[in-house]
CSV table of C-alpha atoms in Angstrom, one decimal:
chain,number,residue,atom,x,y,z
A,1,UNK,CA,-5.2,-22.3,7.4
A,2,UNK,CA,-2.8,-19.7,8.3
A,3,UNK,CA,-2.7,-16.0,6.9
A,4,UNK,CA,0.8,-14.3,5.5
A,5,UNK,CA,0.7,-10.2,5.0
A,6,UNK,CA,3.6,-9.9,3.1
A,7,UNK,CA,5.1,-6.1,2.5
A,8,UNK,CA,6.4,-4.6,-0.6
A,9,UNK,CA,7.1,-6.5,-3.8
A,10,UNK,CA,8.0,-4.0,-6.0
A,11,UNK,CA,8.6,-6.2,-8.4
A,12,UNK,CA,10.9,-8.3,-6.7
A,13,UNK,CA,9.8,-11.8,-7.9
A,14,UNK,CA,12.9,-14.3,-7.3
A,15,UNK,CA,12.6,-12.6,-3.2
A,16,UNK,CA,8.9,-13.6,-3.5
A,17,UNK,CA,9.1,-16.8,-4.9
A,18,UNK,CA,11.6,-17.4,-2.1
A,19,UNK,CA,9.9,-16.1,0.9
A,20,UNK,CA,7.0,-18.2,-0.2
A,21,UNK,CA,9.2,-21.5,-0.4
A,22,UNK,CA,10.2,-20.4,3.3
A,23,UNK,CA,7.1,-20.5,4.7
A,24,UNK,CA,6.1,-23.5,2.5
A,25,UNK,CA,2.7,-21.6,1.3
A,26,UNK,CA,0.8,-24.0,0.7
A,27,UNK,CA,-2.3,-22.2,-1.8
A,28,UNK,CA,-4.9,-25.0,-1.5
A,29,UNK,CA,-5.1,-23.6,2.6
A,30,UNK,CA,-3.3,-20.4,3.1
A,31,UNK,CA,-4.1,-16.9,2.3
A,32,UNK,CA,-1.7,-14.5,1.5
A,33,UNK,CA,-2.6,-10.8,2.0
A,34,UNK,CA,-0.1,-8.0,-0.2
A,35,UNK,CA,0.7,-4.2,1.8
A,36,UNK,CA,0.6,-2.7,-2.0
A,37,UNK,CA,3.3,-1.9,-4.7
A,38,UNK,CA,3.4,-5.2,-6.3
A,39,UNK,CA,5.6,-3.3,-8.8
A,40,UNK,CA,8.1,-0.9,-10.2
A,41,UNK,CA,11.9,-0.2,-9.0
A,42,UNK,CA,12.2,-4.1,-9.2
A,43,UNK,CA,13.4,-6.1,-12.1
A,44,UNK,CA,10.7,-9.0,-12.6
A,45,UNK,CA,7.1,-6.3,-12.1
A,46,UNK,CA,5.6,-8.0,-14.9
A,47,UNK,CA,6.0,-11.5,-13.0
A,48,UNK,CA,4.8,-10.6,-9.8
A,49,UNK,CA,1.4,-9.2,-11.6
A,50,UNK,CA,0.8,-12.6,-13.2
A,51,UNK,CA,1.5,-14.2,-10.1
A,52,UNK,CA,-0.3,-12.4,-7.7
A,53,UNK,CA,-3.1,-12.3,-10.3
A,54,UNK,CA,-3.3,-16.5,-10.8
A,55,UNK,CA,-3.9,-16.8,-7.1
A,56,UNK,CA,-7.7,-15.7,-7.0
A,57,UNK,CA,-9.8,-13.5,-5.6
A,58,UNK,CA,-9.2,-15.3,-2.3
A,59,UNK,CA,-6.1,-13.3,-1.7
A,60,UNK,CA,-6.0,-10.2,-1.1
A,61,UNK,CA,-4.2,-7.0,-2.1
A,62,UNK,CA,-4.5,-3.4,-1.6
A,63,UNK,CA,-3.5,-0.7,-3.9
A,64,UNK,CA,0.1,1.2,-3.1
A,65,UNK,CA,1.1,4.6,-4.6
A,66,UNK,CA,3.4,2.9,-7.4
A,67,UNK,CA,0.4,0.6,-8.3
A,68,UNK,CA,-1.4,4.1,-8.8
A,69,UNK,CA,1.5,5.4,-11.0
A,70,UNK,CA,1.4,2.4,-13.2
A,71,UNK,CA,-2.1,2.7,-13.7
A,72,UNK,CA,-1.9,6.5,-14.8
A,73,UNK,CA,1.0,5.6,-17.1
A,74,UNK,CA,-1.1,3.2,-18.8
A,75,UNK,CA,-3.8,5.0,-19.0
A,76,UNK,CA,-1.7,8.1,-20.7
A,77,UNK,CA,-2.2,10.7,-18.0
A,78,UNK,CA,1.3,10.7,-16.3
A,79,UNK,CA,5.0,10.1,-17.5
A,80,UNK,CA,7.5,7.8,-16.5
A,81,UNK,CA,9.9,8.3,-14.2
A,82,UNK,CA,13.3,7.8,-14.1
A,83,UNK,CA,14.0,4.5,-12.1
A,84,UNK,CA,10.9,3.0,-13.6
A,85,UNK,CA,11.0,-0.5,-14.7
A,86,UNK,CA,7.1,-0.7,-15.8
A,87,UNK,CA,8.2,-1.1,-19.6
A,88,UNK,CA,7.6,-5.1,-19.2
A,89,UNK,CA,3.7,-4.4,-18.6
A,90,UNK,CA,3.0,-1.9,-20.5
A,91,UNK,CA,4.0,-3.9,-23.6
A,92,UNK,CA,2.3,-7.4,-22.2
A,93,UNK,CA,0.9,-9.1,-24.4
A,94,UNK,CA,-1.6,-9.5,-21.4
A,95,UNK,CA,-1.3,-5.8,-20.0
A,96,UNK,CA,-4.9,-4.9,-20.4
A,97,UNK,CA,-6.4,-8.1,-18.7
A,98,UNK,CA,-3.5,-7.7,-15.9
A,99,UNK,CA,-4.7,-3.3,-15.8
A,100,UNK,CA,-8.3,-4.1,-15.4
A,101,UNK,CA,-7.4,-6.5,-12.4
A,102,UNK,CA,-4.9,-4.3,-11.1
A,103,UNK,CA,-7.7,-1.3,-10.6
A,104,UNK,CA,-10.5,-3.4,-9.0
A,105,UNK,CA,-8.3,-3.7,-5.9
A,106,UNK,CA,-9.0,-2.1,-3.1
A,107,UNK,CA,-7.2,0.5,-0.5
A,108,UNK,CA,-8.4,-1.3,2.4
A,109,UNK,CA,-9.0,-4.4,3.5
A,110,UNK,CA,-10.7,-5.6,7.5
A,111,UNK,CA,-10.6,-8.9,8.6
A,112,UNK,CA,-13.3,-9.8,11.6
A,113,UNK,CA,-11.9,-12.9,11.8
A,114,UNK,CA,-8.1,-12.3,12.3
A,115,UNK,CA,-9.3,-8.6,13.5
A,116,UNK,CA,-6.1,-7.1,11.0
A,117,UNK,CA,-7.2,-4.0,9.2
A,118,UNK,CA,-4.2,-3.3,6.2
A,119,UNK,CA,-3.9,-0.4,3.9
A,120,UNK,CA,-0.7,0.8,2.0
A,121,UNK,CA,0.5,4.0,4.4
A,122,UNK,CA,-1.6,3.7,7.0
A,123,UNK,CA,-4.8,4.4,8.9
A,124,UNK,CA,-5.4,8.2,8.7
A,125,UNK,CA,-5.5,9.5,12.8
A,126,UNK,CA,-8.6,10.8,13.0
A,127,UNK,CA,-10.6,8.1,11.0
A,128,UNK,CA,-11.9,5.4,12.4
A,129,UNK,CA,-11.9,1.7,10.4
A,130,UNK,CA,-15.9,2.6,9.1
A,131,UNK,CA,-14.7,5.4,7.8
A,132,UNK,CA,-11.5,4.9,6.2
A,133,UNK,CA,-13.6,1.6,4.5
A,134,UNK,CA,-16.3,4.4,3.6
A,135,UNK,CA,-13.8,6.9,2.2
A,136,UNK,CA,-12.0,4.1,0.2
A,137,UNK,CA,-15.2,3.0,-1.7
A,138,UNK,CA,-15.7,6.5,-2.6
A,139,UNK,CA,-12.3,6.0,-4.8
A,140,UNK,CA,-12.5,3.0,-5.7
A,141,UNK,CA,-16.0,3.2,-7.4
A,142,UNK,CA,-14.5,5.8,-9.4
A,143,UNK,CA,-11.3,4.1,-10.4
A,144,UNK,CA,-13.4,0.7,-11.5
A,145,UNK,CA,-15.6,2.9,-13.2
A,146,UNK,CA,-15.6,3.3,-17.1
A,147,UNK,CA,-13.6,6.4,-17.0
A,148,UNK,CA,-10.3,5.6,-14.5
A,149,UNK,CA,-8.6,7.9,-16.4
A,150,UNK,CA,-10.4,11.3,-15.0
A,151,UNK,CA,-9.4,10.0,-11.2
A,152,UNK,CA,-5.6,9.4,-12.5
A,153,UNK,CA,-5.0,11.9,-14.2
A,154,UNK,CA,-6.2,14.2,-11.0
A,155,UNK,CA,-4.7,12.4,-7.7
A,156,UNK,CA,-1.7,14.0,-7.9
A,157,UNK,CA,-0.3,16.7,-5.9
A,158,UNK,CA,-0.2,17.4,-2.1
A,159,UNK,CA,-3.0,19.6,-1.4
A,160,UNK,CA,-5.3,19.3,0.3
A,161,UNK,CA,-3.3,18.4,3.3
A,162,UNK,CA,-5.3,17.7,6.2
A,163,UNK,CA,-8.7,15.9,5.9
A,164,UNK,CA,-12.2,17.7,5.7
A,165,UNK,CA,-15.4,16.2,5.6
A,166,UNK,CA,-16.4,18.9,3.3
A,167,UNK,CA,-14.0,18.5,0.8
A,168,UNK,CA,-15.7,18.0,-2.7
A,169,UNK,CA,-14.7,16.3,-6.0
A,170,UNK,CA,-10.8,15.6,-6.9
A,171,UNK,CA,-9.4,17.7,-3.6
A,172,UNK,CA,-11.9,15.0,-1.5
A,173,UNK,CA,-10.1,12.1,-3.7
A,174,UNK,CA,-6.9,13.2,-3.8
A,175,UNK,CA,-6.8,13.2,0.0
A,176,UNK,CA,-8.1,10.4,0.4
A,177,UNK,CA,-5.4,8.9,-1.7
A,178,UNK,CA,-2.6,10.6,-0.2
A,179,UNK,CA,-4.0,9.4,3.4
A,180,UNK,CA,-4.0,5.7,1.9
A,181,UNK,CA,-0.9,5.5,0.0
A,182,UNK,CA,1.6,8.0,0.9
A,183,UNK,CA,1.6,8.8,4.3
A,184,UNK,CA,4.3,8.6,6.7
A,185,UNK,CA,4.7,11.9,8.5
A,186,UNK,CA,1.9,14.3,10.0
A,187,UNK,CA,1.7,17.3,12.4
A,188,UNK,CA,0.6,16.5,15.8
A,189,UNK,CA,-3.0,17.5,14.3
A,190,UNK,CA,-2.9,15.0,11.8
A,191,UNK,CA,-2.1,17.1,9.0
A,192,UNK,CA,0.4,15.3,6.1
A,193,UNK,CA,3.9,15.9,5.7
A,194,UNK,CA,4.5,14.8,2.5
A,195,UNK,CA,7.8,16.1,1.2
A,196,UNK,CA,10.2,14.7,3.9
A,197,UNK,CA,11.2,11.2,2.8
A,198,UNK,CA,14.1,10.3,5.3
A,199,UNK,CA,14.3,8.8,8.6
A,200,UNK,CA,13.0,9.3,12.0
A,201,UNK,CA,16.3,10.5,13.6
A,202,UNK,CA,16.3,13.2,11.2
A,203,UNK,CA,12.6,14.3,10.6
A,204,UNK,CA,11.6,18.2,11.0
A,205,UNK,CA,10.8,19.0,14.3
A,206,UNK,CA,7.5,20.2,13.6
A,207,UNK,CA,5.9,16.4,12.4
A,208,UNK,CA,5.5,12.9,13.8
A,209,UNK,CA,5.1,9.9,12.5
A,210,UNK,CA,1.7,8.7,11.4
A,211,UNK,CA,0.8,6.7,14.3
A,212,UNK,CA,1.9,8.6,17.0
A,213,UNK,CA,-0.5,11.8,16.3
A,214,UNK,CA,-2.1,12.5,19.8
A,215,UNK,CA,-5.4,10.9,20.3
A,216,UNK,CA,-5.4,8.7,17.2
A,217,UNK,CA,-8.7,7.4,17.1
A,218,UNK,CA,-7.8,3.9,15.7
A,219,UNK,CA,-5.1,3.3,18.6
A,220,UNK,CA,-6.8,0.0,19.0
A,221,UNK,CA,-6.8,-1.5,15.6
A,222,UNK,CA,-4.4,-3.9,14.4
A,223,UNK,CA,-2.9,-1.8,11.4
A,224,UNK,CA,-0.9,-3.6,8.6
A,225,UNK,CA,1.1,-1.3,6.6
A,226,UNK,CA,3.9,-1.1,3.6
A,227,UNK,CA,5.5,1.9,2.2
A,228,UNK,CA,7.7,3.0,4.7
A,229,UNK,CA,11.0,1.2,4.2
A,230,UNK,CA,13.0,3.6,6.5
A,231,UNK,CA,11.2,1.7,9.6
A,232,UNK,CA,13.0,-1.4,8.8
A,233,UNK,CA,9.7,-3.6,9.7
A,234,UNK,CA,10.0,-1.7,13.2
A,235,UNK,CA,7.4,0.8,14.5
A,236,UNK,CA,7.6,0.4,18.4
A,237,UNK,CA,3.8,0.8,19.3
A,238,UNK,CA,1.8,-1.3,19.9
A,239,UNK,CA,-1.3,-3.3,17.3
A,240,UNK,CA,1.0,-1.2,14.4
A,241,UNK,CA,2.7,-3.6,11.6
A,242,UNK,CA,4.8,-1.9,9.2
A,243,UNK,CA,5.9,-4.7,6.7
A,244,UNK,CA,8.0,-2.9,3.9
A,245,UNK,CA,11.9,-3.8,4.6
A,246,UNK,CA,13.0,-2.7,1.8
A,247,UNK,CA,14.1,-5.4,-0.5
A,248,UNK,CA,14.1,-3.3,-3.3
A,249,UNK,CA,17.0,-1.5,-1.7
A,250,UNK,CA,18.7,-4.6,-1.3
A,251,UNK,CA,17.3,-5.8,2.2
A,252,UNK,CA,15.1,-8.0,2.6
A,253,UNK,CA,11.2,-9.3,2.2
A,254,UNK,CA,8.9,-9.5,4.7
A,255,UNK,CA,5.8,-12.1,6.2
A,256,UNK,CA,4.0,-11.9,8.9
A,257,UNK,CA,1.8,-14.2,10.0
A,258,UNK,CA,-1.5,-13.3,11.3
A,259,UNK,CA,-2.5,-16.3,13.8
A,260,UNK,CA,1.0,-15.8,15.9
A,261,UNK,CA,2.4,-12.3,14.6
A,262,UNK,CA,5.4,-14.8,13.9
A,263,UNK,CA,7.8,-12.6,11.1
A,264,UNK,CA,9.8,-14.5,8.4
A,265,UNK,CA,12.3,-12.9,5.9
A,266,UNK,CA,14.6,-13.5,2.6
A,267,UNK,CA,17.4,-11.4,2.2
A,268,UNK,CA,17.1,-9.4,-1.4
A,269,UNK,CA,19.1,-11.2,-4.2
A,270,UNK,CA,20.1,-8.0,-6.2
């Protein structure tokens, strides 16, 4: 009964359908866990929600930041950008049924028994798995709440920067998001870098890669991650998993499987 993470969709549904026929998933015993941005960029977003979706609550998925945007376009409090292909979902016939589902996923998920913890960006430097599961509830019982909207509409933006247990209201949130589901670079004292976007070889001086902040408190957790594509499925530490290749950029989609840490991969079609 194996276990797949597989990185970021993003709407890429022939890859998917693909990558699953490669490692002949077999849904009656395997489990497939999802890094986060099921959608947008890609062509087929709509498919891969309905998909993902019809497989049950047995598989698991956590929330990435273009799984966020989708949700605040829905609900009215942010525009469309450019690049966008959401325009599928948000005129479903079955967008509200696929929304609702969409925002009672969670930003992390722990596994005791394959002893994997996976979120979207990453695993904040200074929080330890208890807490980052803590700190995730705290936003997720807001976004399944009756109101979503409040929490969308106020996410955005890249202050605060650094975490602080006595941050209050959207500023608490909104870090906690950023943390989750758009972090890549930090300074060596964990604080996020959130403007650079490019590679390694050419970061500022001044920041670092998530997972190399000094003293990382969760150096010995197994972290699963997406977003990144720039890492090419490479991180070069050890018990850190980056998943996201990139296939919406025309590389390729990525599995790992849990029991071995065995990698397969499908070249993108488009």
């Amino acid at each position: 009964m194996p276990t797949y993470a597989i990185g970021d969709v993003q709407g890429c549904f022939l890859e998917l359908k693909s990558l699953l026929a490669h490692i002949a998933f077999n849904p009656a015993n395997d489990t497939l866990w999802f890094t986060g941005d099921l959608v947008n960029r890609g062509p087929h977003s709509l498919d891969v929600l309905r998909f993902v979706k019809q497989l049950g609550d047995k598989h698991i998925i956590v929330l990435g930041n273009h799984d966020l945007h989708l949700l605040a376009v829905a609900y009215g409090v942010r525009e469309m950008h450019e690049g966008d292909t959401l325009h599928e979902i948000l005129q479903a016939p079955d967008k509200t049924e696929l929304l609702d589902w969409l925002r009672t996923r969670s930003l992390l998920h722990s596994d005791s028994r394959t002893g994997f913890v996976m979120t979207h960006a990453g695993l904040a430097p200074f929080w330890t798995v208890a807490k980052a599961s803590q700190l995730a509830t705290e936003v997720e019982t807001v976004l399944r709440s009756s109101s979503p909207d409040f929490l969308l509409k106020n996410i955005y933006g890249n202050q605060p920067d650094h975490w602080d247990e006595t941050l209050t209201g959207f500023d608490r949130l909104r870090c906690i998001v950023n943390y989750f589901t758009r972090m890549r670079f930090c300074d060596v004292n964990g604080r996020l870098e959130l403007t650079y976007k490019g590679d390694i070889a050419h970061k500022p001086h001044d920041v670092i890669p998530w997972f190399d902040v000094p003293h990382r408190v969760n150096v010995n957790e197994k972290i699963i991650f997406g977003h990144w594509a720039g890492l090419g499925g490479k991180a070069d530490v050890p018990r850190v998993y980056p998943l996201d290749t990139g296939c919406v950029w025309g590389n390729a989609l990525t599995a790992m499987r849990l029991e071995d840490e065995k990698r397969f991969s499908v070249k993108a079609l488009c």
